Coordinates of C-alpha atoms and ligand atoms in Angstrom, one line a residue:
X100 CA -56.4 44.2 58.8
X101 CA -53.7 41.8 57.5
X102 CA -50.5 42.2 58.7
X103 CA -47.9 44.2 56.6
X104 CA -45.3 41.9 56.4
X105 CA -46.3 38.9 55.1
X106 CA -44.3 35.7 53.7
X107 CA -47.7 34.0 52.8
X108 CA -46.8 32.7 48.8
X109 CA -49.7 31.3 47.7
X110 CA -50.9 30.4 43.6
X111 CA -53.3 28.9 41.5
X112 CA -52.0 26.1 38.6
X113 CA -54.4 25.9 36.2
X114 CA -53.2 23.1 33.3
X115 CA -54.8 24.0 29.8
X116 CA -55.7 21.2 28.7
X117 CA -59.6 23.4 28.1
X118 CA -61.4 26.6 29.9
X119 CA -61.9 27.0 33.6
X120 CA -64.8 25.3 34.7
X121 CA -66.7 25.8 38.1
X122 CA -64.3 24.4 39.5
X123 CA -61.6 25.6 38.5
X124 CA -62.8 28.9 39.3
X125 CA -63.3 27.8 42.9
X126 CA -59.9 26.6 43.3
X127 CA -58.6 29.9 41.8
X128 CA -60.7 32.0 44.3
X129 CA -60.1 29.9 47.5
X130 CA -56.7 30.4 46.5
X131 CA -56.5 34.0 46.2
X132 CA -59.2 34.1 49.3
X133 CA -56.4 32.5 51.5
X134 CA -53.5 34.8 50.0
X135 CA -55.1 38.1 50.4
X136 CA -56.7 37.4 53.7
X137 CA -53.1 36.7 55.6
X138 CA -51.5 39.7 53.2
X139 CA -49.7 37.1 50.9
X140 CA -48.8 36.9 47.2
X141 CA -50.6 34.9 45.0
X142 CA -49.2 33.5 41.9
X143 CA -49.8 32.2 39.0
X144 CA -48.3 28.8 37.2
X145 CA -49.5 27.5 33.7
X146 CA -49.2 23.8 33.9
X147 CA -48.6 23.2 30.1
X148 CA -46.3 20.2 30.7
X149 CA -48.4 17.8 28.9
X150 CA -49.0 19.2 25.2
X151 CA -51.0 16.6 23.8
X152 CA -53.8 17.2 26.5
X153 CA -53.4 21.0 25.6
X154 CA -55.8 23.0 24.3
X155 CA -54.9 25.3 21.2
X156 CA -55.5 28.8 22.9
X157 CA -56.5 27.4 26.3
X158 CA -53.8 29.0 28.6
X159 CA -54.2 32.3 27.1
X160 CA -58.2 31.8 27.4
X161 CA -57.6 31.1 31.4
X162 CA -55.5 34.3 31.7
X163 CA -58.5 36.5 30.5
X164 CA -61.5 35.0 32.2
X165 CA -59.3 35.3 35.6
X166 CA -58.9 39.0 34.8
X167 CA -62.4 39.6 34.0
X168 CA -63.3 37.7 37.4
X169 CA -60.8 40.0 39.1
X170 CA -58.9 37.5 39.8
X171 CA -55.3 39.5 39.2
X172 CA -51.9 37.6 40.2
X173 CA -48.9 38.9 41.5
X174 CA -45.3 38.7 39.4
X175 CA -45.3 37.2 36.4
X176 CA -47.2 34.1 35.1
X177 CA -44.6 30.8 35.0
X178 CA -45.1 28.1 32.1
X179 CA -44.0 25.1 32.7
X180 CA -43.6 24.4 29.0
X181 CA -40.3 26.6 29.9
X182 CA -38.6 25.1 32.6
X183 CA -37.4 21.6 31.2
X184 CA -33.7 22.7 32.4
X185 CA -35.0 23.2 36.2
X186 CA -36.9 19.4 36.0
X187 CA -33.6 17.8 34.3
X188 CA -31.4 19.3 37.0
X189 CA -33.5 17.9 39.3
X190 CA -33.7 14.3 38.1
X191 CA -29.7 14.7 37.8
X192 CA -30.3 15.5 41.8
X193 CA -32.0 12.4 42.5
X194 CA -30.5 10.2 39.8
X195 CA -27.1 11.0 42.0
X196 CA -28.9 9.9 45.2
X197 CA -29.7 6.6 43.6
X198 CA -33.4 7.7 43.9
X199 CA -34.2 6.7 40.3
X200 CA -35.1 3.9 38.4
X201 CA -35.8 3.0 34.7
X202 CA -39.3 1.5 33.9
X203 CA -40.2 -0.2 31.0
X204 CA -43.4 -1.7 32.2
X205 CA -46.3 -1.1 29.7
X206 CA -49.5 0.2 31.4
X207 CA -51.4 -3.4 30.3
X208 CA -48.3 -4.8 32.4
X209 CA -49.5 -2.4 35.0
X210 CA -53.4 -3.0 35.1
X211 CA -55.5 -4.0 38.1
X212 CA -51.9 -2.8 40.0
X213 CA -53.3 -0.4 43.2
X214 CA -49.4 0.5 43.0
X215 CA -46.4 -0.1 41.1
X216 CA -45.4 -3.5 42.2
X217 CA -41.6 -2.4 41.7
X218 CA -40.9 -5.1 38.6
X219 CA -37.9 -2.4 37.4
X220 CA -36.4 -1.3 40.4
X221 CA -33.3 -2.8 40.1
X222 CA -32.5 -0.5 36.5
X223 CA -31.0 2.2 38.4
X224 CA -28.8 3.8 35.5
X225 CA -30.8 5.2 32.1
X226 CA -32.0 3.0 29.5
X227 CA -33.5 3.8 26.4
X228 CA -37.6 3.8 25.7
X229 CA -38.1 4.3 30.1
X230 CA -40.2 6.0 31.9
X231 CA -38.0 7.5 34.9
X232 CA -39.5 6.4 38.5
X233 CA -39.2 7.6 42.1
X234 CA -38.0 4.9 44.5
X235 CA -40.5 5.7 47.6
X236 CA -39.3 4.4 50.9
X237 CA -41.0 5.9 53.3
X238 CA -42.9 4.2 55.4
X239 CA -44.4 6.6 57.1
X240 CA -45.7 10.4 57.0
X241 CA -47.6 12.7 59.2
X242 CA -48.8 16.2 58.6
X243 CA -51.9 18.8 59.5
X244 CA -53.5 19.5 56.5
X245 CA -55.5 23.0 56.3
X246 CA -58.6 22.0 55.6
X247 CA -58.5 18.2 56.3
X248 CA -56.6 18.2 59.3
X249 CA -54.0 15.4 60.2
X250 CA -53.4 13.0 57.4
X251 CA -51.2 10.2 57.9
X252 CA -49.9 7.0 55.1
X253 CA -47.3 4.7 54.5
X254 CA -46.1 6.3 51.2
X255 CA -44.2 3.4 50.1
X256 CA -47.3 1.1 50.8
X257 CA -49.9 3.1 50.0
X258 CA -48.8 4.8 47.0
X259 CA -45.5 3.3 45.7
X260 CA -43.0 4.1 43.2
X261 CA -44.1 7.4 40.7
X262 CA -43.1 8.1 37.4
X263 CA -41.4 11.7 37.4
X264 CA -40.6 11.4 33.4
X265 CA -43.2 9.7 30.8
X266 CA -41.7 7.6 28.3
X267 CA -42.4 9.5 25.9
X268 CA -39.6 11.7 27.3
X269 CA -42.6 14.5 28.9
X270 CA -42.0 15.6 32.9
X271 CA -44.8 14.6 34.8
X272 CA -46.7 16.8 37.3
X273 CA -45.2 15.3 40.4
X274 CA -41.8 16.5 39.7
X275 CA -42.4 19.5 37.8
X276 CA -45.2 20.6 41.0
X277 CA -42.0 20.5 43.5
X278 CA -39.7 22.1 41.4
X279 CA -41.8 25.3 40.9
X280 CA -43.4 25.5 44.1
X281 CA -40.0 25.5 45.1
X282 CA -38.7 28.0 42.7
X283 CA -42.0 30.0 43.1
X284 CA -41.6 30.4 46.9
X285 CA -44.8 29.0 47.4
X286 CA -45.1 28.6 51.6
X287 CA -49.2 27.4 51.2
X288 CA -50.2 24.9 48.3
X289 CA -54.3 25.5 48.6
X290 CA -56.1 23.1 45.9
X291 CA -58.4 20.3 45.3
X292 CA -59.2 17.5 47.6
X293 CA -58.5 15.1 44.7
X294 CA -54.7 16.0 45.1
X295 CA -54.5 15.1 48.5
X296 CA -52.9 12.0 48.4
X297 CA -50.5 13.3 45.5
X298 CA -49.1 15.5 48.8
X299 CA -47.4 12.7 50.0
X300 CA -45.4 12.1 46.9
X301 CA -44.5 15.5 46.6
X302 CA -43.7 15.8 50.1
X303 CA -41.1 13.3 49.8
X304 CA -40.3 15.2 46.9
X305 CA -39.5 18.2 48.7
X306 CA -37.3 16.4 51.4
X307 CA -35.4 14.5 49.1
X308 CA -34.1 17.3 47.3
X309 CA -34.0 19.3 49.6
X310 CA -36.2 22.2 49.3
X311 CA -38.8 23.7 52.2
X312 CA -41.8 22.0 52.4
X313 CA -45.0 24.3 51.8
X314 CA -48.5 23.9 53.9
X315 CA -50.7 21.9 52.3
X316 CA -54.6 23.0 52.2
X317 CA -57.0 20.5 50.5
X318 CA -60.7 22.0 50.3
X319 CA -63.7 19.8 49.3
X320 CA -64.2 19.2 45.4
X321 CA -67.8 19.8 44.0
X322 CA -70.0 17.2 43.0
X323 CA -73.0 16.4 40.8
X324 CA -75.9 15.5 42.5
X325 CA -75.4 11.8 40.9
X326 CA -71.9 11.8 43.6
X327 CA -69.7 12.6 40.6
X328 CA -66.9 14.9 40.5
X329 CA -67.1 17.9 38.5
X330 CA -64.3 18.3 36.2
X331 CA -63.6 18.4 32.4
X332 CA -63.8 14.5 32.1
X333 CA -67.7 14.6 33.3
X334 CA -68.3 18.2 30.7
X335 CA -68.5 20.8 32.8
X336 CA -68.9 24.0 31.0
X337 CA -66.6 26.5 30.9
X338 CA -67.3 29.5 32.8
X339 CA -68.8 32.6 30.6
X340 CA -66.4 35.1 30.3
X341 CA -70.0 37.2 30.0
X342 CA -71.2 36.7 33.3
X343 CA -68.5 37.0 35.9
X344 CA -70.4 38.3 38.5
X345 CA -72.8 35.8 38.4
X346 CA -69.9 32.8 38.5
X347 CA -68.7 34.7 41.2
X348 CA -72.0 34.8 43.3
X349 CA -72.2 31.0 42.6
X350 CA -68.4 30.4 44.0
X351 CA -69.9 32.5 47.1
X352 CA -72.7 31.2 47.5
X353 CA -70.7 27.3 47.8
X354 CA -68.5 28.8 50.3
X355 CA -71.3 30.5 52.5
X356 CA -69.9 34.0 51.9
X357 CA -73.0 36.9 52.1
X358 CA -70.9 38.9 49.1
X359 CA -72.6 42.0 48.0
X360 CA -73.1 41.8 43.9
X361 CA -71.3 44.3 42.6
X362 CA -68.1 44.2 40.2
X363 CA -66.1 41.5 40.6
X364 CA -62.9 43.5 42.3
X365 CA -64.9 44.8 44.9
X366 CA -66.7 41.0 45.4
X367 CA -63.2 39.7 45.8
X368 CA -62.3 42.6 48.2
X369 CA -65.5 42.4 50.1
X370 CA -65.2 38.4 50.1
X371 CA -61.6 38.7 51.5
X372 CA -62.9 40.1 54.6
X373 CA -65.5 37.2 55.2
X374 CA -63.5 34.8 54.1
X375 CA -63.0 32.0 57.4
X376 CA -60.9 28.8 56.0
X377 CA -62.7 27.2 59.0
X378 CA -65.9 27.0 57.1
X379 CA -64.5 24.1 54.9
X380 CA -62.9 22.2 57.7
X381 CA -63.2 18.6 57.1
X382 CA -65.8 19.0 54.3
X383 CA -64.7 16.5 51.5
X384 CA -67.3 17.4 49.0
X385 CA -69.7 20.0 47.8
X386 CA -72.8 19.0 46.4
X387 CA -73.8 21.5 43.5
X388 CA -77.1 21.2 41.3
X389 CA -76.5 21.0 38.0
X390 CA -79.3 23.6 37.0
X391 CA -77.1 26.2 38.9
X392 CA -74.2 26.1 36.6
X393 CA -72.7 28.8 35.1
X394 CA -74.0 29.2 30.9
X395 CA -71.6 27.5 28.6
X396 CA -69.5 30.8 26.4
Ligands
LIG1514 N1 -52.6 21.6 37.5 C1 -53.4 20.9 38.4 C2 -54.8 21.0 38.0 O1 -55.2 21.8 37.2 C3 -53.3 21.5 39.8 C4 -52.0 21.2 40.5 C5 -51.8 21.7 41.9 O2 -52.5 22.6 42.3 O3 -50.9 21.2 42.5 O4 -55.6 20.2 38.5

């Protein structure tokens, strides 16, 4: 049984930029797995920061096909497209703690950089035509992730200084990610493996302006049997919204979970109860065959 009381606030942030794909949809349910296993919310934050990447209709289009997976979320959905007050408040935060800087180097300026080699660090005041950038100092961080189990960098020299607004004047995920766990309450961050080294950023994030830190969990991210990731870059289809007990039994079946077919709710329910986050310990990747994916809609 979970326990009644539970502070767990989990969520799944889907940016529209096109439909859930298979993996995606796995992100969403280990998400939810983890929430309503320990009792916990799960929410639900539409990352529609970037609307040039958007898709016309795509947010909407992610709502429905996590309904008809029975995938409901708890409180209301947050867009980010809405919260440009809450980001600028917090750059005001850091610009304050002389935690800023103005960049105006040009991404050819940048190429073959592994970081940002800090050329505009000393522009500590806004200029025009900048992006705004993150002065990372610290040299080192520790923490136990969920699924990957103790990570440890030097943020400064491993990942360097991040931009936090584009200049083209648009937030950028690693700002507006802090700001709305943070708003959202979220205690667990569950997601991708690909963002684990974004943690660090966002961790520093978190201290700096001061806000609670969440748990991070990272769980493996599938692959093609050629070693490359699935995502929308290497056309993966959407998930049908006609078949989601079938996209369901393949999500299952990657996580090892015996699920009875039946409607999706009751999968979810009945996967809940099997659901072990131990099975995905220190797994970085999960091969899936291509003829297995789910029909494009
Ligand atoms: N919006 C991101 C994505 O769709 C997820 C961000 C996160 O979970 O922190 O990949």
């Amino acid at each position: 049984m979970p326990p009644q009381e539970s502070h767990y606030r989990g969520r799944f942030a889907p940016t529209p930029s096109g439909p859930l794909h298979l993996g995606s949809l796995l992100a969403a349910v280990i998400s939810y797995l983890e929430a309503r296993r320990l009792g916990g919310q799960w929410l639900l934050r539409m990352e529609d920061l970037d609307p040039p990447r958007e898709q016309a209709g795509a947010a909407d289009a992610i709502l429905r096909c996590l309904e008809a997976h029975g995938l409901y979320w708890d409180e209301s959905v947050l867009y980010q497209s809405q919260r440009s007050e809450a980001y600028e408040a917090a750059l005001h935060k850091l610009q304050q703690q002389d935690a800023l800087f103005w960049c105006q180097c040009s991404r050819k300026a940048l190429k073959g950089q592994m970081t940002y080699p800090g050329t505009c660090r000393t522009f500590r005041s806004p200029r025009a035509n900048s992006a705004v950038r993150y002065r990372v100092t610290e040299q080192c961080d520790v923490f136990i992730d969920g699924f990957q189990g103790s990570q440890t960098a030097n943020p400064a020299q491993d990942f360097g200084d991040v931009i936090l607004k584009r200049r083209d004047g648009f937030y950028a995920y690693q700002l507006a990610v802090v700001v709305d766990d943070a708003r959202q309450g979220i205690t667990d961050v569950v997601r991708g493996i690909d963002l684990l080294h974004a943690s660090y950023w966002q961790r520093a994030l978190f201290r700096q302006l001061d806000l609670p830190t969440p748990n991070f969990h990272h769980f493996p991210v599938l692959i093609h049997a050629n070693g490359q990731k699935l995502s929308k870059q290497s056309q993966a289809p959407a998930v049908s919204l006609q078949t989601p007990e079938r996209n369901l039994r393949q999500v299952f079946e990657l996580l090892q979970l015996d699920v009875a077919p039946t409607r999706p709710d009751q999968m979810l329910a009945h996967a809940t109860t099997l659901w072990q986050p131990d099975q995905l310990k220190n797994i970085q990747s999960l091969p899936i065959a291509l003829a297995k994916m789910p029909n494009r809609v």
